Amino acid sequence: MWSNDSGATSSLVYNREARISGFYLLISLITSAKTQLQALKSPIFDFSPKILLRYNQTITLSTNITMPDATATTTSTTANNASGLVLYDIAFAKPYEENMAAPNPWKARYALNFKQVPYTTEWVQMPDIAKVRQSLGIGACRKFADGKDFYTLPVLKDNDTGAVIGDTVDIANYLQNKYPDAGAGDLFPEQDLGFVCPGAVEILVPLSVRDDDSIHPDYALFNTNVDWAFTLHCQLTGSGMKWDPEVKDQVEEEFARRAGVKSFQEMCVVGEARQGLLDSLQKTLKDLAAMYQRDASGPFLLGAQATYADIIVGGWLRMFCKATEEGEWEQIAAWYDGVFGKLHTALSTSFGTVR
């Protein structure tokens, strides 16, 4: 497992978690999915030997990537960000609210809207994420196997306090501490969060490394297991990502480079293999769905009361809703008496505003 080595010294900089976001790990996990799905005893689909043989190369690639435009580009939703909270999110194709599909930024956005606190958004192009994060003085939230930094979003900056938070769980904790009674209330009430992703094998790349699990450890562990469950199947979303046309080719070429294939299209799964992956996702989410069926008073784990645990799941549901192929989200939303569709609708309606 890798440890966080951001080098951040300010007490206002929160970067406790070196987390693998399923979105950012998409390409690495594509190359290891056959191994992982065997562990899950799921339908197996075949990858070309080239992809499988290059897995070790993929996870040890350097992040020292040359991209055009040395100046990081962000687009703000307002003209004045001198005060208040600023969420740094990934710029997909416009309109952003229709196409944004990264799960972890959605976790942060749902939490901000849950607390009903004012904030603005800075939209960051994929090639500029490292430069923007470095400009904010916060280290990478994960590393490649060779120890090189791999920079991801979201980041939350509080211009009123100087705090810069670079991890989703820490962002939610920061909001809960600063605004304990705001909005819909407590993000972290006590509850049973015993979901364990089936197939408890050692994943080839760590999902989570924290140097301090004392802050809501049950939620942090739940986050890891939910991340694992969806990440193992995120190949379903690769072809559905809608990138800004100005950087689309760059992004797809870089993803293909990391996977050691000639083109992004080589990584797409189709036909029986794709249905097998959908079937595997359904089986993997069975126990999680059962947790949502315990309280019929509402769509959340605690019935009518939403919590950060629901937001954790909701970030992934948003990704699969936006980035899977036609008709697949409707299947997922209908599984297990529609618990995931109901959860997604409730979160989107109550906390899905894009500012």
CSV table of C-alpha atoms in Angstrom, one decimal:
chain,number,residue,atom,x,y,z
A,1,MET,CA,0.0,0.0,0.0
A,2,TRP,CA,1.2,3.5,-0.7
A,3,SER,CA,1.3,6.2,1.9
A,4,ASN,CA,0.4,9.8,1.6
A,5,ASP,CA,3.5,11.9,1.0
A,6,SER,CA,2.1,15.3,0.1
A,7,GLY,CA,4.6,17.2,2.1
A,8,ALA,CA,1.8,19.7,3.2
A,9,THR,CA,2.7,21.5,6.4
A,10,SER,CA,-0.1,23.9,7.0
A,11,SER,CA,-2.7,22.9,9.7
A,12,LEU,CA,-5.3,24.3,7.3
A,13,VAL,CA,-4.4,21.9,4.5
A,14,TYR,CA,-6.3,18.6,4.8
A,15,ASN,CA,-5.0,15.7,2.7
A,16,ARG,CA,-5.2,12.7,4.9
A,17,GLU,CA,-6.4,10.2,2.4
A,18,ALA,CA,-4.5,8.7,-0.5
A,19,ARG,CA,-7.6,7.5,-2.3
A,20,ILE,CA,-8.1,5.6,-5.5
A,21,SER,CA,-11.1,7.2,-7.1
A,22,GLY,CA,-12.8,4.7,-9.4
A,23,PHE,CA,-13.0,7.4,-12.0
A,24,TYR,CA,-9.3,8.1,-12.0
A,25,LEU,CA,-8.4,4.4,-11.7
A,26,LEU,CA,-10.6,3.5,-14.6
A,27,ILE,CA,-7.8,2.7,-17.0
A,28,SER,CA,-5.6,0.9,-14.5
A,29,LEU,CA,-8.5,-1.3,-13.4
A,30,ILE,CA,-9.5,-2.1,-17.0
A,31,THR,CA,-6.3,-4.0,-17.3
A,32,SER,CA,-6.8,-5.9,-14.0
A,33,ALA,CA,-10.6,-6.4,-14.3
A,34,LYS,CA,-10.3,-10.0,-15.4
A,35,THR,CA,-8.4,-10.9,-12.2
A,36,GLN,CA,-10.8,-9.0,-10.0
A,37,LEU,CA,-13.9,-10.5,-11.5
A,38,GLN,CA,-12.5,-14.0,-11.1
A,39,ALA,CA,-12.2,-13.2,-7.5
A,40,LEU,CA,-15.8,-12.1,-7.4
A,41,LYS,CA,-16.8,-15.3,-9.2
A,42,SER,CA,-18.5,-13.2,-11.8
A,43,PRO,CA,-19.0,-13.8,-15.5
A,44,ILE,CA,-15.5,-13.4,-17.0
A,45,PHE,CA,-14.9,-11.5,-20.1
A,46,ASP,CA,-11.7,-11.7,-22.1
A,47,PHE,CA,-9.0,-9.0,-22.6
A,48,SER,CA,-6.4,-9.2,-25.2
A,49,PRO,CA,-3.1,-10.6,-23.8
A,50,LYS,CA,-1.4,-7.3,-24.7
A,51,ILE,CA,-3.5,-5.4,-22.1
A,52,LEU,CA,-3.1,-8.1,-19.4
A,53,LEU,CA,0.6,-8.3,-19.9
A,54,ARG,CA,1.0,-4.6,-19.7
A,55,TYR,CA,-0.8,-4.2,-16.4
A,56,ASN,CA,2.4,-3.9,-14.4
A,57,GLN,CA,3.7,-1.2,-16.8
A,58,THR,CA,0.4,0.6,-16.4
A,59,ILE,CA,0.6,1.0,-12.6
A,60,THR,CA,4.2,2.1,-12.7
A,61,LEU,CA,4.0,4.8,-15.3
A,62,SER,CA,5.3,8.2,-14.4
A,63,THR,CA,2.9,11.2,-14.1
A,64,ASN,CA,5.5,13.4,-15.7
A,65,ILE,CA,3.3,14.0,-18.8
A,66,THR,CA,3.8,16.9,-21.2
A,67,MET,CA,0.5,18.5,-22.2
A,68,PRO,CA,0.0,21.6,-24.3
A,69,ASP,CA,-0.9,24.9,-22.6
A,70,ALA,CA,1.4,25.4,-19.7
A,71,THR,CA,-1.1,27.7,-18.0
A,72,ALA,CA,-3.7,25.9,-16.0
A,73,THR,CA,-7.2,26.8,-17.1
A,74,THR,CA,-10.2,27.1,-14.9
A,75,THR,CA,-13.7,28.5,-15.5
A,76,SER,CA,-15.7,30.0,-12.7
A,77,THR,CA,-19.4,30.0,-12.3
A,78,THR,CA,-19.2,33.5,-10.8
A,79,ALA,CA,-17.0,36.6,-11.4
A,80,ASN,CA,-16.0,36.9,-7.8
A,81,ASN,CA,-14.5,34.1,-5.7
A,82,ALA,CA,-12.6,36.3,-3.2
A,83,SER,CA,-14.6,35.0,-0.3
A,84,GLY,CA,-16.5,31.8,0.6
A,85,LEU,CA,-16.2,28.2,-0.5
A,86,VAL,CA,-14.9,27.2,-3.9
A,87,LEU,CA,-15.2,23.7,-5.3
A,88,TYR,CA,-12.7,22.6,-7.9
A,89,ASP,CA,-14.4,20.1,-10.2
A,90,ILE,CA,-13.6,18.5,-13.5
A,91,ALA,CA,-14.8,20.1,-16.7
A,92,PHE,CA,-16.6,17.6,-19.0
A,93,ALA,CA,-18.3,18.7,-22.1
A,94,LYS,CA,-20.7,21.7,-21.8
A,95,PRO,CA,-23.3,21.9,-20.4
A,96,TYR,CA,-21.4,20.8,-17.3
A,97,GLU,CA,-24.5,20.0,-15.3
A,98,GLU,CA,-25.6,17.5,-17.9
A,99,ASN,CA,-22.3,15.7,-18.6
A,100,MET,CA,-20.2,15.8,-15.3
A,101,ALA,CA,-19.7,12.2,-14.3
A,102,ALA,CA,-16.8,12.0,-11.9
A,103,PRO,CA,-18.1,10.3,-8.6
A,104,ASN,CA,-15.8,12.0,-6.1
A,105,PRO,CA,-16.5,15.6,-7.1
A,106,TRP,CA,-20.2,14.6,-7.0
A,107,LYS,CA,-19.8,13.4,-3.4
A,108,ALA,CA,-18.4,16.8,-2.5
A,109,ARG,CA,-21.1,18.7,-4.3
A,110,TYR,CA,-23.9,16.6,-2.7
A,111,ALA,CA,-22.3,17.4,0.7
A,112,LEU,CA,-22.2,21.1,0.0
A,113,ASN,CA,-25.8,21.2,-1.2
A,114,PHE,CA,-26.8,19.0,1.8
A,115,LYS,CA,-25.4,21.7,4.1
A,116,GLN,CA,-27.1,24.4,2.0
A,117,VAL,CA,-24.0,26.6,2.2
A,118,PRO,CA,-23.1,29.0,-0.6
A,119,TYR,CA,-20.2,28.1,-2.8
A,120,THR,CA,-18.9,28.6,-6.3
A,121,THR,CA,-17.4,26.1,-8.8
A,122,GLU,CA,-14.1,26.3,-10.6
A,123,TRP,CA,-14.1,24.0,-13.6
A,124,VAL,CA,-10.8,22.4,-14.4
A,125,GLN,CA,-9.8,20.7,-17.6
A,126,MET,CA,-8.4,17.2,-17.1
A,127,PRO,CA,-4.9,18.1,-18.4
A,128,ASP,CA,-4.7,21.0,-15.9
A,129,ILE,CA,-5.7,19.1,-12.7
A,130,ALA,CA,-2.1,18.7,-11.5
A,131,LYS,CA,-1.2,22.3,-12.1
A,132,VAL,CA,-4.3,23.6,-10.4
A,133,ARG,CA,-3.9,21.3,-7.3
A,134,GLN,CA,-0.2,22.4,-7.0
A,135,SER,CA,-1.2,26.0,-7.3
A,136,LEU,CA,-3.5,25.6,-4.3
A,137,GLY,CA,-0.6,24.2,-2.3
A,138,ILE,CA,-2.1,20.8,-1.7
A,139,GLY,CA,-0.3,17.5,-2.6
A,140,ALA,CA,-1.5,14.6,-4.6
A,141,CYS,CA,-4.2,12.4,-3.1
A,142,ARG,CA,-2.7,9.2,-4.5
A,143,LYS,CA,0.5,7.9,-6.1
A,144,PHE,CA,1.5,5.6,-8.9
A,145,ALA,CA,3.3,2.4,-8.0
A,146,ASP,CA,6.6,4.1,-8.7
A,147,GLY,CA,5.9,6.7,-6.1
A,148,LYS,CA,5.1,9.5,-8.5
A,149,ASP,CA,2.3,11.8,-7.6
A,150,PHE,CA,-1.1,11.4,-9.3
A,151,TYR,CA,-3.3,14.5,-8.8
A,152,THR,CA,-7.1,14.3,-8.7
A,153,LEU,CA,-10.2,16.3,-7.8
A,154,PRO,CA,-12.2,17.5,-6.0
A,155,VAL,CA,-10.6,20.2,-3.9
A,156,LEU,CA,-12.5,22.5,-1.6
A,157,LYS,CA,-11.0,25.9,-0.8
A,158,ASP,CA,-12.4,28.1,2.0
A,159,ASN,CA,-11.3,31.6,1.3
A,160,ASP,CA,-12.6,32.8,4.7
A,161,THR,CA,-10.4,30.5,6.7
A,162,GLY,CA,-7.6,29.6,4.2
A,163,ALA,CA,-8.4,25.9,4.5
A,164,VAL,CA,-7.7,23.7,1.4
A,165,ILE,CA,-9.2,20.2,1.5
A,166,GLY,CA,-8.3,17.6,-1.1
A,167,ASP,CA,-10.3,14.5,-0.2
A,168,THR,CA,-14.0,13.8,-0.3
A,169,VAL,CA,-14.4,12.4,3.2
A,170,ASP,CA,-12.3,15.2,4.7
A,171,ILE,CA,-14.4,17.7,2.7
A,172,ALA,CA,-17.6,16.3,4.3
A,173,ASN,CA,-16.0,16.3,7.7
A,174,TYR,CA,-14.9,19.9,7.3
A,175,LEU,CA,-18.4,21.0,6.3
A,176,GLN,CA,-19.9,19.1,9.3
A,177,ASN,CA,-17.5,20.7,11.7
A,178,LYS,CA,-18.0,24.3,10.3
A,179,TYR,CA,-21.7,24.0,9.8
A,180,PRO,CA,-22.9,21.4,12.3
A,181,ASP,CA,-26.6,22.3,12.2
A,182,ALA,CA,-26.9,23.8,8.7
A,183,GLY,CA,-29.1,22.4,5.9
A,184,ALA,CA,-30.3,18.8,6.3
A,185,GLY,CA,-28.4,18.3,9.6
A,186,ASP,CA,-25.8,15.8,10.5
A,187,LEU,CA,-23.8,14.2,7.7
A,188,PHE,CA,-22.5,11.5,9.9
A,189,PRO,CA,-25.2,10.1,12.2
A,190,GLU,CA,-24.5,6.7,13.8
A,191,GLN,CA,-25.8,3.9,11.7
A,192,ASP,CA,-25.0,0.3,10.6
A,193,LEU,CA,-22.6,0.6,7.6
A,194,GLY,CA,-21.5,-3.0,7.5
A,195,PHE,CA,-21.4,-3.4,3.7
A,196,VAL,CA,-18.4,-5.3,2.5
A,197,CYS,CA,-17.6,-5.6,-1.2
A,198,PRO,CA,-17.8,-9.3,-2.2
A,199,GLY,CA,-14.6,-11.0,-3.2
A,200,ALA,CA,-12.4,-9.8,-0.4
A,201,VAL,CA,-9.1,-10.3,-2.2
A,202,GLU,CA,-6.2,-8.0,-2.1
A,203,ILE,CA,-6.9,-5.5,-4.9
A,204,LEU,CA,-3.9,-4.9,-7.2
A,205,VAL,CA,-4.0,-1.1,-6.4
A,206,PRO,CA,-5.0,0.2,-3.0
A,207,LEU,CA,-8.4,1.8,-2.7
A,208,SER,CA,-7.6,3.8,0.4
A,209,VAL,CA,-4.7,4.7,2.6
A,210,ARG,CA,-5.3,7.0,5.5
A,211,ASP,CA,-3.0,8.1,8.2
A,212,ASP,CA,-5.9,9.0,10.5
A,213,ASP,CA,-9.0,6.9,10.6
A,214,SER,CA,-10.3,8.4,13.8
A,215,ILE,CA,-12.7,10.7,11.9
A,216,HIS,CA,-15.8,8.7,11.2
A,217,PRO,CA,-13.9,5.4,10.5
A,218,ASP,CA,-17.2,3.6,9.8
A,219,TYR,CA,-18.0,6.0,7.0
A,220,ALA,CA,-14.4,5.9,5.7
A,221,LEU,CA,-14.5,2.1,5.6
A,222,PHE,CA,-18.0,2.2,3.9
A,223,ASN,CA,-16.6,4.6,1.4
A,224,THR,CA,-13.7,2.2,0.6
A,225,ASN,CA,-16.0,-0.8,0.1
A,226,VAL,CA,-18.5,1.2,-2.1
A,227,ASP,CA,-15.6,2.6,-4.1
A,228,TRP,CA,-14.3,-0.9,-4.6
A,229,ALA,CA,-17.7,-2.3,-5.7
A,230,PHE,CA,-18.2,0.3,-8.4
A,231,THR,CA,-14.6,0.7,-9.4
A,232,LEU,CA,-14.3,-3.0,-10.3
A,233,HIS,CA,-17.1,-2.4,-12.9
A,234,CYS,CA,-16.3,1.1,-14.1
A,235,GLN,CA,-15.2,-0.1,-17.5
A,236,LEU,CA,-18.9,0.1,-18.2
A,237,THR,CA,-18.5,3.9,-18.1
A,238,GLY,CA,-15.4,4.5,-20.2
A,239,SER,CA,-17.0,5.0,-23.6
A,240,GLY,CA,-19.8,7.1,-22.2
A,241,MET,CA,-17.7,10.0,-20.8
A,242,LYS,CA,-18.4,13.2,-22.6
A,243,TRP,CA,-15.3,15.4,-22.6
A,244,ASP,CA,-14.8,18.9,-23.7
A,245,PRO,CA,-14.0,18.7,-27.4
A,246,GLU,CA,-10.9,20.8,-27.0
A,247,VAL,CA,-9.2,18.2,-24.7
A,248,LYS,CA,-11.1,15.0,-25.7
A,249,ASP,CA,-8.3,13.6,-27.8
A,250,GLN,CA,-5.7,14.4,-25.2
A,251,VAL,CA,-7.6,12.7,-22.5
A,252,GLU,CA,-8.3,9.6,-24.4
A,253,GLU,CA,-4.8,9.3,-25.8
A,254,GLU,CA,-3.4,9.6,-22.3
A,255,PHE,CA,-5.8,6.9,-21.0
A,256,ALA,CA,-4.7,4.6,-23.8
A,257,ARG,CA,-1.1,5.4,-23.1
A,258,ARG,CA,-1.5,4.4,-19.4
A,259,ALA,CA,-3.2,1.1,-20.4
A,260,GLY,CA,-0.5,0.3,-23.0
A,261,VAL,CA,-2.9,0.1,-26.0
A,262,LYS,CA,-2.9,1.9,-29.3
A,263,SER,CA,-6.3,3.6,-28.9
A,264,PHE,CA,-9.0,4.3,-26.4
A,265,GLN,CA,-11.4,2.2,-28.4
A,266,GLU,CA,-9.4,-0.9,-27.6
A,267,MET,CA,-10.4,-0.6,-23.9
A,268,CYS,CA,-14.2,-0.5,-24.6
A,269,VAL,CA,-16.1,-3.7,-23.7
A,270,VAL,CA,-19.1,-4.8,-25.9
A,271,GLY,CA,-21.6,-7.6,-26.4
A,272,GLU,CA,-21.7,-10.6,-24.1
A,273,ALA,CA,-18.7,-9.3,-22.2
A,274,ARG,CA,-20.5,-6.1,-21.4
A,275,GLN,CA,-23.6,-7.9,-20.2
A,276,GLY,CA,-21.4,-10.1,-18.1
A,277,LEU,CA,-20.0,-7.0,-16.4
A,278,LEU,CA,-23.5,-5.7,-15.8
A,279,ASP,CA,-24.5,-9.0,-14.2
A,280,SER,CA,-21.4,-8.9,-12.0
A,281,LEU,CA,-22.2,-5.4,-10.9
A,282,GLN,CA,-25.7,-6.5,-9.9
A,283,LYS,CA,-24.4,-9.4,-7.8
A,284,THR,CA,-21.8,-7.2,-6.2
A,285,LEU,CA,-24.4,-4.6,-5.1
A,286,LYS,CA,-26.9,-7.2,-3.7
A,287,ASP,CA,-25.9,-6.7,0.0
A,288,LEU,CA,-25.8,-3.0,-0.4
A,289,ALA,CA,-29.3,-3.0,-1.9
A,290,ALA,CA,-30.5,-5.1,1.1
A,291,MET,CA,-29.3,-2.3,3.4
A,292,TYR,CA,-31.5,0.1,1.5
A,293,GLN,CA,-34.5,-2.2,1.9
A,294,ARG,CA,-34.4,-2.2,5.8
A,295,ASP,CA,-36.3,1.1,6.2
A,296,ALA,CA,-39.2,1.6,3.8
A,297,SER,CA,-40.0,5.1,5.1
A,298,GLY,CA,-37.7,6.7,2.4
A,299,PRO,CA,-35.1,6.1,-0.2
A,300,PHE,CA,-32.1,6.5,2.1
A,301,LEU,CA,-30.3,4.1,4.4
A,302,LEU,CA,-32.1,5.7,7.4
A,303,GLY,CA,-35.4,6.0,5.5
A,304,ALA,CA,-36.3,9.6,5.1
A,305,GLN,CA,-33.0,10.9,6.5
A,306,ALA,CA,-30.1,11.4,4.0
A,307,THR,CA,-26.6,11.0,5.3
A,308,TYR,CA,-23.1,11.0,3.9
A,309,ALA,CA,-23.3,7.3,3.4
A,310,ASP,CA,-26.0,7.9,0.8
A,311,ILE,CA,-23.9,10.5,-0.8
A,312,ILE,CA,-21.0,8.1,-1.1
A,313,VAL,CA,-23.3,5.7,-3.1
A,314,GLY,CA,-24.9,8.6,-4.9
A,315,GLY,CA,-21.7,9.8,-6.4
A,316,TRP,CA,-21.2,6.5,-8.1
A,317,LEU,CA,-24.8,6.3,-9.2
A,318,ARG,CA,-24.4,9.7,-10.9
A,319,MET,CA,-21.4,8.4,-12.8
A,320,PHE,CA,-23.2,5.2,-14.0
A,321,CYS,CA,-26.3,7.2,-14.9
A,322,LYS,CA,-24.4,9.6,-17.1
A,323,ALA,CA,-21.7,7.4,-18.6
A,324,THR,CA,-23.1,4.0,-19.3
A,325,GLU,CA,-24.6,3.1,-22.6
A,326,GLU,CA,-28.2,3.6,-23.7
A,327,GLY,CA,-30.6,1.5,-21.6
A,328,GLU,CA,-28.0,0.3,-19.0
A,329,TRP,CA,-28.8,2.9,-16.4
A,330,GLU,CA,-32.5,2.0,-16.6
A,331,GLN,CA,-31.5,-1.6,-15.8
A,332,ILE,CA,-29.3,-0.6,-12.8
A,333,ALA,CA,-32.0,1.8,-11.5
A,334,ALA,CA,-34.6,-1.0,-11.5
A,335,TRP,CA,-32.5,-3.6,-9.7
A,336,TYR,CA,-33.7,-4.8,-6.3
A,337,ASP,CA,-37.1,-3.1,-6.4
A,338,GLY,CA,-35.5,0.1,-7.7
A,339,VAL,CA,-33.6,1.1,-4.6
A,340,PHE,CA,-30.7,2.6,-6.6
A,341,GLY,CA,-33.0,4.5,-9.0
A,342,LYS,CA,-35.0,5.9,-6.1
A,343,LEU,CA,-31.8,6.9,-4.2
A,344,HIS,CA,-30.4,8.6,-7.3
A,345,THR,CA,-33.6,10.5,-7.9
A,346,ALA,CA,-33.9,11.6,-4.3
A,347,LEU,CA,-30.3,12.9,-4.2
A,348,SER,CA,-30.5,14.6,-7.5
A,349,THR,CA,-33.7,16.3,-6.6
A,350,SER,CA,-32.7,17.4,-3.1
A,351,PHE,CA,-29.0,18.0,-3.4
A,352,GLY,CA,-28.1,17.9,-7.1
A,353,THR,CA,-27.9,21.7,-7.9
A,354,VAL,CA,-24.8,22.6,-9.9
A,355,ARG,CA,-23.6,26.1,-8.9
